[in-house]
Coordinates of C-alpha atoms in Angstrom, one line a residue:
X1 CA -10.4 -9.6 2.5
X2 CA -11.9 -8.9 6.2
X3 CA -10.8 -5.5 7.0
X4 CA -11.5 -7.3 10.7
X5 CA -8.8 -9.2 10.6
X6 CA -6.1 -8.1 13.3
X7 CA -2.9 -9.0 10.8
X8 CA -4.3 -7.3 7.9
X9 CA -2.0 -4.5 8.1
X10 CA 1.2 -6.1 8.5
X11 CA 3.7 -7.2 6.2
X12 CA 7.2 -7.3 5.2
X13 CA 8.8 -4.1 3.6
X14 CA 11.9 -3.3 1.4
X15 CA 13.0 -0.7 -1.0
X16 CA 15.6 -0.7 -3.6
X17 CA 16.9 2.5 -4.6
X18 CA 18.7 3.5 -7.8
X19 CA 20.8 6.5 -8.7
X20 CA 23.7 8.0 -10.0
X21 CA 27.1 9.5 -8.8
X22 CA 28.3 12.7 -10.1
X23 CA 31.0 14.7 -9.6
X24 CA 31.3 18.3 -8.4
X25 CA 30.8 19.3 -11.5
X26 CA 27.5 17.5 -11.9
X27 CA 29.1 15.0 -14.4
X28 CA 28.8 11.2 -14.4
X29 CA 31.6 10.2 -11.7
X30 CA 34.4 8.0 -13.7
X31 CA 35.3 6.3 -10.1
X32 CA 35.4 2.6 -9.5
X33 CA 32.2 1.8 -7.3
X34 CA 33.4 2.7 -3.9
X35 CA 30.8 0.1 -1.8
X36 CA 32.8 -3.0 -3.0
X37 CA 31.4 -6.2 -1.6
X38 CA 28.6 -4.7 0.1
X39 CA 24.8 -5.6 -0.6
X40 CA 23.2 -3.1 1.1
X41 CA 25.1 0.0 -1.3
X42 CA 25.6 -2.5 -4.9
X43 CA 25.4 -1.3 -8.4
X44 CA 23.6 -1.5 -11.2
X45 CA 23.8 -1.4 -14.9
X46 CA 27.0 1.3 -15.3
X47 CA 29.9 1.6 -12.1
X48 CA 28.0 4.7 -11.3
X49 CA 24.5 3.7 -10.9
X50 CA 24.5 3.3 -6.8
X51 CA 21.5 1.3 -5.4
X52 CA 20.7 0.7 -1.9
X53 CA 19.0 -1.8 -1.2
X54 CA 17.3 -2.3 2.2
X55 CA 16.9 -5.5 4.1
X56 CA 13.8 -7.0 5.2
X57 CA 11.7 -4.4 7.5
X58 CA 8.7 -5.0 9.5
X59 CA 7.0 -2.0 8.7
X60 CA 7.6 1.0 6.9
X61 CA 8.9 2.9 9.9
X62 CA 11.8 0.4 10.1
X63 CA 12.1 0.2 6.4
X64 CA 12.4 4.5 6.4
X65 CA 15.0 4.3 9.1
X66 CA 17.0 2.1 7.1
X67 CA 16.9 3.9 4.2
X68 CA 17.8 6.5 6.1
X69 CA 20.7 5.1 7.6
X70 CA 21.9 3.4 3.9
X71 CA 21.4 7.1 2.5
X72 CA 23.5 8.9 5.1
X73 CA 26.1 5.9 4.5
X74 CA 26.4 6.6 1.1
X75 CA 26.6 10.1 1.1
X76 CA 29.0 10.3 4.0
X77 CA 31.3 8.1 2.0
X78 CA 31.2 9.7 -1.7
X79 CA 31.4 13.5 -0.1
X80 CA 34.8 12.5 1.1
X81 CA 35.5 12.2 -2.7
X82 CA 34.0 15.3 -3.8
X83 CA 31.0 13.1 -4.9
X84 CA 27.2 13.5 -4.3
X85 CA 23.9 10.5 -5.4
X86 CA 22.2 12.2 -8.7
X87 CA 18.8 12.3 -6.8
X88 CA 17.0 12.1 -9.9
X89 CA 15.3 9.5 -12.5
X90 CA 16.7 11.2 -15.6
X91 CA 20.3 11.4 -15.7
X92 CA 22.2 14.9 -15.9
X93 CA 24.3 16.0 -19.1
X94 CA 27.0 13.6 -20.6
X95 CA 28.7 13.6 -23.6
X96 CA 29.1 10.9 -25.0
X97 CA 28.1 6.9 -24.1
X98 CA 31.3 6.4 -23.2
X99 CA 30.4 8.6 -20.1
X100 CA 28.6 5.4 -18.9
X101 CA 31.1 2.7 -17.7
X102 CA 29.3 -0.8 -17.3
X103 CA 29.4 -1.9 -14.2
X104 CA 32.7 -4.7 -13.6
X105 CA 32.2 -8.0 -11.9
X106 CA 34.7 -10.4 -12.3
X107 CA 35.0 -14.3 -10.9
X108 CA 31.9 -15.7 -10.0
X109 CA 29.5 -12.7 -10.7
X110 CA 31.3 -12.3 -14.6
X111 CA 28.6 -13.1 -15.7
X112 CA 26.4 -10.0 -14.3
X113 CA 28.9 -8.1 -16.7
X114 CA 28.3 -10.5 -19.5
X115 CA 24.3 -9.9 -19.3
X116 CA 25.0 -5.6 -19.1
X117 CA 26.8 -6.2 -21.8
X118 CA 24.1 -7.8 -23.9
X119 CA 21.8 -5.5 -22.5
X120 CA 23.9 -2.7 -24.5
X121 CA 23.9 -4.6 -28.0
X122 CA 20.1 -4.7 -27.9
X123 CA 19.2 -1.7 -26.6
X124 CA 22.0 0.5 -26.1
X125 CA 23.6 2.7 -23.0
X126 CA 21.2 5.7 -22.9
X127 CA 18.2 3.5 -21.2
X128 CA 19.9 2.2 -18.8
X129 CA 20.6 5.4 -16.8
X130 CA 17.2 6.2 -15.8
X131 CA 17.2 5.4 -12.2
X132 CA 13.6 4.3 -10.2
X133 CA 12.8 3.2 -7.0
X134 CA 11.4 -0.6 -6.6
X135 CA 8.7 -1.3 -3.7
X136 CA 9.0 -4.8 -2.2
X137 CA 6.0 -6.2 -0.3
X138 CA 4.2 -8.9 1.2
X139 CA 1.5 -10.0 4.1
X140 CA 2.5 -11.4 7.2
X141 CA 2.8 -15.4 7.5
X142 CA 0.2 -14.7 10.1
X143 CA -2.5 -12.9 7.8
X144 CA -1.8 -15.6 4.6
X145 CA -2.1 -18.6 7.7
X146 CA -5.4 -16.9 8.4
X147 CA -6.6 -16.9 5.1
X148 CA -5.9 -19.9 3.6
X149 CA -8.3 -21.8 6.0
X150 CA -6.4 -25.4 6.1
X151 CA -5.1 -25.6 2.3
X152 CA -2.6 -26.2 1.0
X153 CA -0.2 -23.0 2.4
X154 CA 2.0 -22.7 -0.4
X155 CA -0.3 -23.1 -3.2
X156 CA -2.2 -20.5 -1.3
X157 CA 0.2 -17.9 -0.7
X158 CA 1.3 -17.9 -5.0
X159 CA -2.1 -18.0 -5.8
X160 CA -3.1 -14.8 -4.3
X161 CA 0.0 -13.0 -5.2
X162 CA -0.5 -14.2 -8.7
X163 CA -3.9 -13.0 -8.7
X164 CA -3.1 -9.9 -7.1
X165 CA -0.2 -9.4 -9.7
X166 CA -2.6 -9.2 -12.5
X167 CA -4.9 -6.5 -10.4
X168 CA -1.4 -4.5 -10.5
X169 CA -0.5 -4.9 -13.6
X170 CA -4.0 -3.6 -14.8
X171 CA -4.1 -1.0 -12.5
X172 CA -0.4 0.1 -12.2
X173 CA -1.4 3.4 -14.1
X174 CA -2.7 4.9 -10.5
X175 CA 0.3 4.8 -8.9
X176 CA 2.2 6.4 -12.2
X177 CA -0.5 9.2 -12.1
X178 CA 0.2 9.6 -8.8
X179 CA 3.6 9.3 -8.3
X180 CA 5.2 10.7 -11.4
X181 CA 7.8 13.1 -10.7
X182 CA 10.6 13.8 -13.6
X183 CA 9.5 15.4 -16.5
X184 CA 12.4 17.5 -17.4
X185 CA 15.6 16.1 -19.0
X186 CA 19.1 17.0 -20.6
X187 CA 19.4 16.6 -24.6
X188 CA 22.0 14.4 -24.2
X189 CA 20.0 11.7 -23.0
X190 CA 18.6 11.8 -27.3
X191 CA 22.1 12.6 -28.7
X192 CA 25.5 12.8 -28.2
X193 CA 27.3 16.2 -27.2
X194 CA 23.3 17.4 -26.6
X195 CA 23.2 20.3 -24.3
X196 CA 20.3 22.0 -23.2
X197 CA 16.8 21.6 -21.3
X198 CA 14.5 18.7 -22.3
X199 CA 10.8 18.2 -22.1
X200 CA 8.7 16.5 -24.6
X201 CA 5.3 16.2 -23.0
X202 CA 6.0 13.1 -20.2
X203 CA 5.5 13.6 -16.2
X204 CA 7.5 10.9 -15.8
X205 CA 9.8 9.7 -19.0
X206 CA 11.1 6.4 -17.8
X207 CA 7.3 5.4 -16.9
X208 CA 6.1 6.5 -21.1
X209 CA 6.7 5.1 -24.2
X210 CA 10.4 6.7 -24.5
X211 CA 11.1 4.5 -21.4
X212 CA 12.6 1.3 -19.9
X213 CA 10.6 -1.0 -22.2
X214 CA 11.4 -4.1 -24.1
X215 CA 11.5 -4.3 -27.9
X216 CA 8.0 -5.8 -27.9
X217 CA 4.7 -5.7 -25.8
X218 CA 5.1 -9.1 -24.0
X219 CA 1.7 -11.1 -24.0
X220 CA 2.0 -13.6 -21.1
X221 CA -0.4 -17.1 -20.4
X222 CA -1.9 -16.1 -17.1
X223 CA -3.9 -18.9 -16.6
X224 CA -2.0 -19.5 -13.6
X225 CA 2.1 -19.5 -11.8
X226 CA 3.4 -22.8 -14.4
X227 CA 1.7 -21.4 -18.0
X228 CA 3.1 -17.7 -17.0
X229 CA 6.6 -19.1 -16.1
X230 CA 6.0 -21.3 -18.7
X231 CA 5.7 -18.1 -21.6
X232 CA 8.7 -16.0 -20.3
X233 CA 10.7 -19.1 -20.7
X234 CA 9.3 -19.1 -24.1
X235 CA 10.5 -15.9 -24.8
X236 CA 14.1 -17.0 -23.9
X237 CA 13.8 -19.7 -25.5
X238 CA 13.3 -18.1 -28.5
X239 CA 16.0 -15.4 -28.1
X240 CA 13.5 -12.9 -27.5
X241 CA 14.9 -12.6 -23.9
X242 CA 18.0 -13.3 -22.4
X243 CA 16.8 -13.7 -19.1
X244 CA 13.6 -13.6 -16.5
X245 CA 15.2 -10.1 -15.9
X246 CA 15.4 -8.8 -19.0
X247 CA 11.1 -8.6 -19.2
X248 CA 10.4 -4.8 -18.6
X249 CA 7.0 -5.1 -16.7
X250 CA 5.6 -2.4 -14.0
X251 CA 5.7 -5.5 -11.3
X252 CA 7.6 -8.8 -11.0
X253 CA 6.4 -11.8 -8.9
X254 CA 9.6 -12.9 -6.8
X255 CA 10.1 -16.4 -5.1
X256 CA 12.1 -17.3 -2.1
X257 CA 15.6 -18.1 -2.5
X258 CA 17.2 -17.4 -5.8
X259 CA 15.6 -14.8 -8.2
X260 CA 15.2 -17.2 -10.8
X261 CA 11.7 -18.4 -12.5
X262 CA 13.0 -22.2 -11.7
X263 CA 13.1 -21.4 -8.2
X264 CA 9.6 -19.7 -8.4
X265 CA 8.2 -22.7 -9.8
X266 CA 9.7 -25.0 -7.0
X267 CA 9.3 -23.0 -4.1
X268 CA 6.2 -20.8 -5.0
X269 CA 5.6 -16.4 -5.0
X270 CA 7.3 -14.8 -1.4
X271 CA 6.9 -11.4 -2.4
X272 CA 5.7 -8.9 -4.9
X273 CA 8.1 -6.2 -6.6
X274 CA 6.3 -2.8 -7.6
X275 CA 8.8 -0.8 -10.1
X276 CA 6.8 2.0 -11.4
X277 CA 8.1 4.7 -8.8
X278 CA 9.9 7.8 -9.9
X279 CA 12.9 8.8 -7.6
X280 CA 11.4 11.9 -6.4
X281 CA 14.0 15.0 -6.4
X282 CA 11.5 16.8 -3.7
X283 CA 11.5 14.0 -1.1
X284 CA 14.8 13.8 1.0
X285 CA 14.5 10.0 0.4
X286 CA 13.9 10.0 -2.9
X287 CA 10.3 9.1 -2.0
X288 CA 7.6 10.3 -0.1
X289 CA 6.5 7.9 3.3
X290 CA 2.7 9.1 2.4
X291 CA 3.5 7.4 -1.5
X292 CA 4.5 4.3 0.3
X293 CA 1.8 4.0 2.8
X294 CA -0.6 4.6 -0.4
X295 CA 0.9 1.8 -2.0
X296 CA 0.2 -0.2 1.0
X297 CA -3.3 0.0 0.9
X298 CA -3.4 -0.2 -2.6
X299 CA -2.2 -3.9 -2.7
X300 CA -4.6 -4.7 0.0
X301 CA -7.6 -2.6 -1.5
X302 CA -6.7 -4.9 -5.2
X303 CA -7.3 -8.1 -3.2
X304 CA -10.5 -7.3 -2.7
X305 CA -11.2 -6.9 -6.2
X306 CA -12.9 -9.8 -7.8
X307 CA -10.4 -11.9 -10.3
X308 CA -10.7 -11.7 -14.4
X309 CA -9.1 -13.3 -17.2
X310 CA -6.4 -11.5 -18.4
X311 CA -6.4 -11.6 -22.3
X312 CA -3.7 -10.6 -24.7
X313 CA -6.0 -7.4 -25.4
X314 CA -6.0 -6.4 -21.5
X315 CA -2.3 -7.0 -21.3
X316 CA -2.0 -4.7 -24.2
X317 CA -4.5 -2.0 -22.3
X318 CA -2.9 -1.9 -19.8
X319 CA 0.6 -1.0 -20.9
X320 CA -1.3 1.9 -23.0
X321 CA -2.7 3.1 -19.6
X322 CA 0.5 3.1 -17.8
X323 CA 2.3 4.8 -20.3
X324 CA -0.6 7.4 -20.8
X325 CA -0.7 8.2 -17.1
X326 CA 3.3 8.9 -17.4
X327 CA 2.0 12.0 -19.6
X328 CA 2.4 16.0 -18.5
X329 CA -1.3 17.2 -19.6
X330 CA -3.6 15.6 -17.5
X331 CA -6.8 17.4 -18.8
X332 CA -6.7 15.0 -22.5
X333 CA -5.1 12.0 -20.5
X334 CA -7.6 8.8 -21.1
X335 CA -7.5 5.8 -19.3
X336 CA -9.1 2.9 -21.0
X337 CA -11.2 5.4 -23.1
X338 CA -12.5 8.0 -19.9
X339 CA -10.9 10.9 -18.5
X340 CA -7.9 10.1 -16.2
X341 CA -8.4 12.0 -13.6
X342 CA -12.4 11.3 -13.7
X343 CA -11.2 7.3 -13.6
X344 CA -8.3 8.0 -10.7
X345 CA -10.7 9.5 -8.8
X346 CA -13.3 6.8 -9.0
X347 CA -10.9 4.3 -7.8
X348 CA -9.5 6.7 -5.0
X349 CA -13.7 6.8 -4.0
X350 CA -13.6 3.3 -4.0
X351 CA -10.8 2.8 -1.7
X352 CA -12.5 5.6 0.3
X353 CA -15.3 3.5 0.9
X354 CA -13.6 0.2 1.1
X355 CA -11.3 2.1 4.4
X356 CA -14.1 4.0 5.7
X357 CA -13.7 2.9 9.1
X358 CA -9.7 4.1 8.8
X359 CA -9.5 7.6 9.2
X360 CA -5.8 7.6 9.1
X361 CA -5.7 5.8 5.6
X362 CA -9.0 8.0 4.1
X363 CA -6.7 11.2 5.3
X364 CA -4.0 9.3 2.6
X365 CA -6.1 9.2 -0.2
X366 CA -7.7 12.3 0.5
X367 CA -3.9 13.7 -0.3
X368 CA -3.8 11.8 -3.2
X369 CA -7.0 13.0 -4.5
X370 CA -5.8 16.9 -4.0
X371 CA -2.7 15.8 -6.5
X372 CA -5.6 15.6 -9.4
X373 CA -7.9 18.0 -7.9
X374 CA -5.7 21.3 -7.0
X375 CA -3.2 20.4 -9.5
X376 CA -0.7 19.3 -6.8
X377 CA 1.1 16.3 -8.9
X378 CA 4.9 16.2 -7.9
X379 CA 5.8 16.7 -11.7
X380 CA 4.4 20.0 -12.0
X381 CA 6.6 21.4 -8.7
X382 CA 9.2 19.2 -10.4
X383 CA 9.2 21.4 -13.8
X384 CA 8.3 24.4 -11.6
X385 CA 11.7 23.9 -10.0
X386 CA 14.2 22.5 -12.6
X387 CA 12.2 23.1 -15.4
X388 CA 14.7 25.9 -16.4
X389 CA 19.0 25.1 -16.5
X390 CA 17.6 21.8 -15.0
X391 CA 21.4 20.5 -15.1
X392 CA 22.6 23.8 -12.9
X393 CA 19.3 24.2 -10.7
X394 CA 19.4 20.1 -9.7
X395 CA 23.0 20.3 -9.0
X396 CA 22.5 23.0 -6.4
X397 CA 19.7 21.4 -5.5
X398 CA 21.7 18.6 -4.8
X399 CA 25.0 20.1 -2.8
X400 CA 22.4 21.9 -0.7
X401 CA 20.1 19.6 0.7
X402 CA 20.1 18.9 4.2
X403 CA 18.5 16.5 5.5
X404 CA 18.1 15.5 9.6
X405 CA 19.6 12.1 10.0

């Protein structure tokens, strides 16, 4: 893609933001979701998984002052209940799975409480409580209508966010290495009545092999948009899945309209969902502006990467590498067989070089290089921090944050 071209940098932004309520007490709030009817501040899988979701923003200035806004909305509502948001990805101490109430819909969304319940029978309570931060993106209607050169628009537009998709997917490890940020945990999230600090090796537990995965490593037909929709609804077919949404990958290709892989394959890809990202308990927003801007020119850096073929055996590579870069020790991390940070840094060169005319974007990577190269990863201030009484130390944590609306 010409770096020349004057749209190349816009796009449409949006963030959805999960995490938990707690009481005073740090405990998993036992309150009714207090947001009803609102889809800005919805839930999730239990009552008290809270996720704010942005709108649409032109660019990620607008897209931080809404989150802002949605933040300060939320909080300013559950401190009036003696409540606070569980700024976290692993959840704090509970004592049982009956702690986590399933979220309730009733009418014409029961069947939103039909699918969590499923969700339980297969793979229990415990999973669902990790809380992570989804990126939403995609290019300007302007760049794509540059692009595509008289073709077909549509068939355009899905055709390079399926190709880019693929680039993700076998390259989603970066962004975990990068971004990983909660390595320590309560027992209790292994066993009932557990008490006590946990940490078994991970940067970033939701992102490794103890994480939010399916039962199975799903092997898709990428051949192109119809053969990939085509093997998910093989998998449902089959009873493998229930749904699209139960498939567990680090990115989802979304269509305009309703979430659904029947409207993708009428209507085409709109936008592309990144959902490797930690919520970060350093950043007042959960996540960094600097992490997003990265992941920015990360997508646009991928399409300039040449397509491949992806096999069964890459699929399969690169879910190892994802969940090997979700690992604490970096210094015997390996990433496709080389040294992870040796590999991270290659790619962060390449960018380099592929931005060298942007001194404001070099300056990014340049930040994310000193994460690998002075040891600055956010999981290792993370366990600095909480590492010890991590329920006690990210409560406090918690009631006294301040943050500058």
């Amino acid at each position: 893609m010409n770096l020349d071209n004057e749209y190349i940098f816009d796009g449409s932004f949006g963030i959805e933001r999960e995490t938990l309520r707690v009481n005073k007490y740090g405990h998993l709030a036992q309150t009714p979701h207090p947001f009803p009817n609102n889809k800005y501040l919805d839930k999730d899988f239990c009552e008290n998984q809270l996720e704010l979701i942005t709108p649409v923003c032109g660019s990620i200035d607008s897209l931080l002052k809404t989150l802002t806004a949605l933040d300060k909305e939320a909080k300013d509502k559950l401190s009036r209940q003696g409540e606070y948001l569980w700024l976290y990805s692993n959840p704090p101490h509970f004592e049982t799975t009956d702690d986590i109430p399933i979220a309730m819909f009733s009418d014409d969304k029961l069947f939103k409480r039909n699918y969590r319940l499923n969700l339980e029978k297969r793979y229990g309570k415990r999973l669902m409580l990790y809380s992570g931060i989804h990126f939403n993106f995609s290019f300007s209607d302007k760049l794509l209508h540059s692009l595509c050169h008289g073709t077909n628009y549509k068939k355009f537009k899905t055709e390079l966010y399926f190709r880019m998709s693929k680039q993700i997917c076998r390259y989603s490890w970066l962004i975990v290495l990068l971004t990983a940020s909660s390595p320590v945990y309560d027992i209790s999230l292994d066993t009932d009545h557990g008490y006590g600090d946990g940490f078994d090796g991970y940067a970033s537990r939701r992102n490794s092999d103890k994480g939010y995965w399916n039962n199975f490593i799903p092997v898709l037909d990428y051949s192109n948009l119809y053969t990939y929709i085509n093997s998910i609804k093989n998998y449902i077919k089959n009873g493998v899945l229930f749904s699209a949404g139960e498939l567990y990958l680090p990115i989802r290709l979304k269509p305009s309209g309703s979430n659904s892989l029947d409207a993708m394959e009428k209507n085409g890809v709109n936008h592309i969902e990144l959902r490797m990202f930690d919520v970060n308990p350093i950043a007042p927003l959960g996540i960094f502006r600097e992490d997003i801007e990265f992941a920015h020119y990360f997508l646009i850096y991928l399409l300039s990467l040449p397509d491949f073929e992806f096999t069964p055996a890459l699929q399969k590579s690169a879910m190892e590498n994802h969940r090997a870069a979700a690992k604490y020790d970096i210094e015997n991390m390996k990433i496709n067989g080389y040294n992870a940070v040796d590999a991270a840094l290659g790619m962060l060169t390449d960018m380099e070089i592929h931005f060298t005319s942007f001194p404001r974007i070099k300056e990014n990577i340049y930040l994310q290089k000193r994460k690998l190269t002075e040891n600055k990863r956010y999981c290792v201030e993370v366990y600095n921090k909480f590492g010890h009484d991590y329920n006690k130390t990210m409560l406090t944590a918690i009631k006294n944050r301040k943050i500058n609306y």
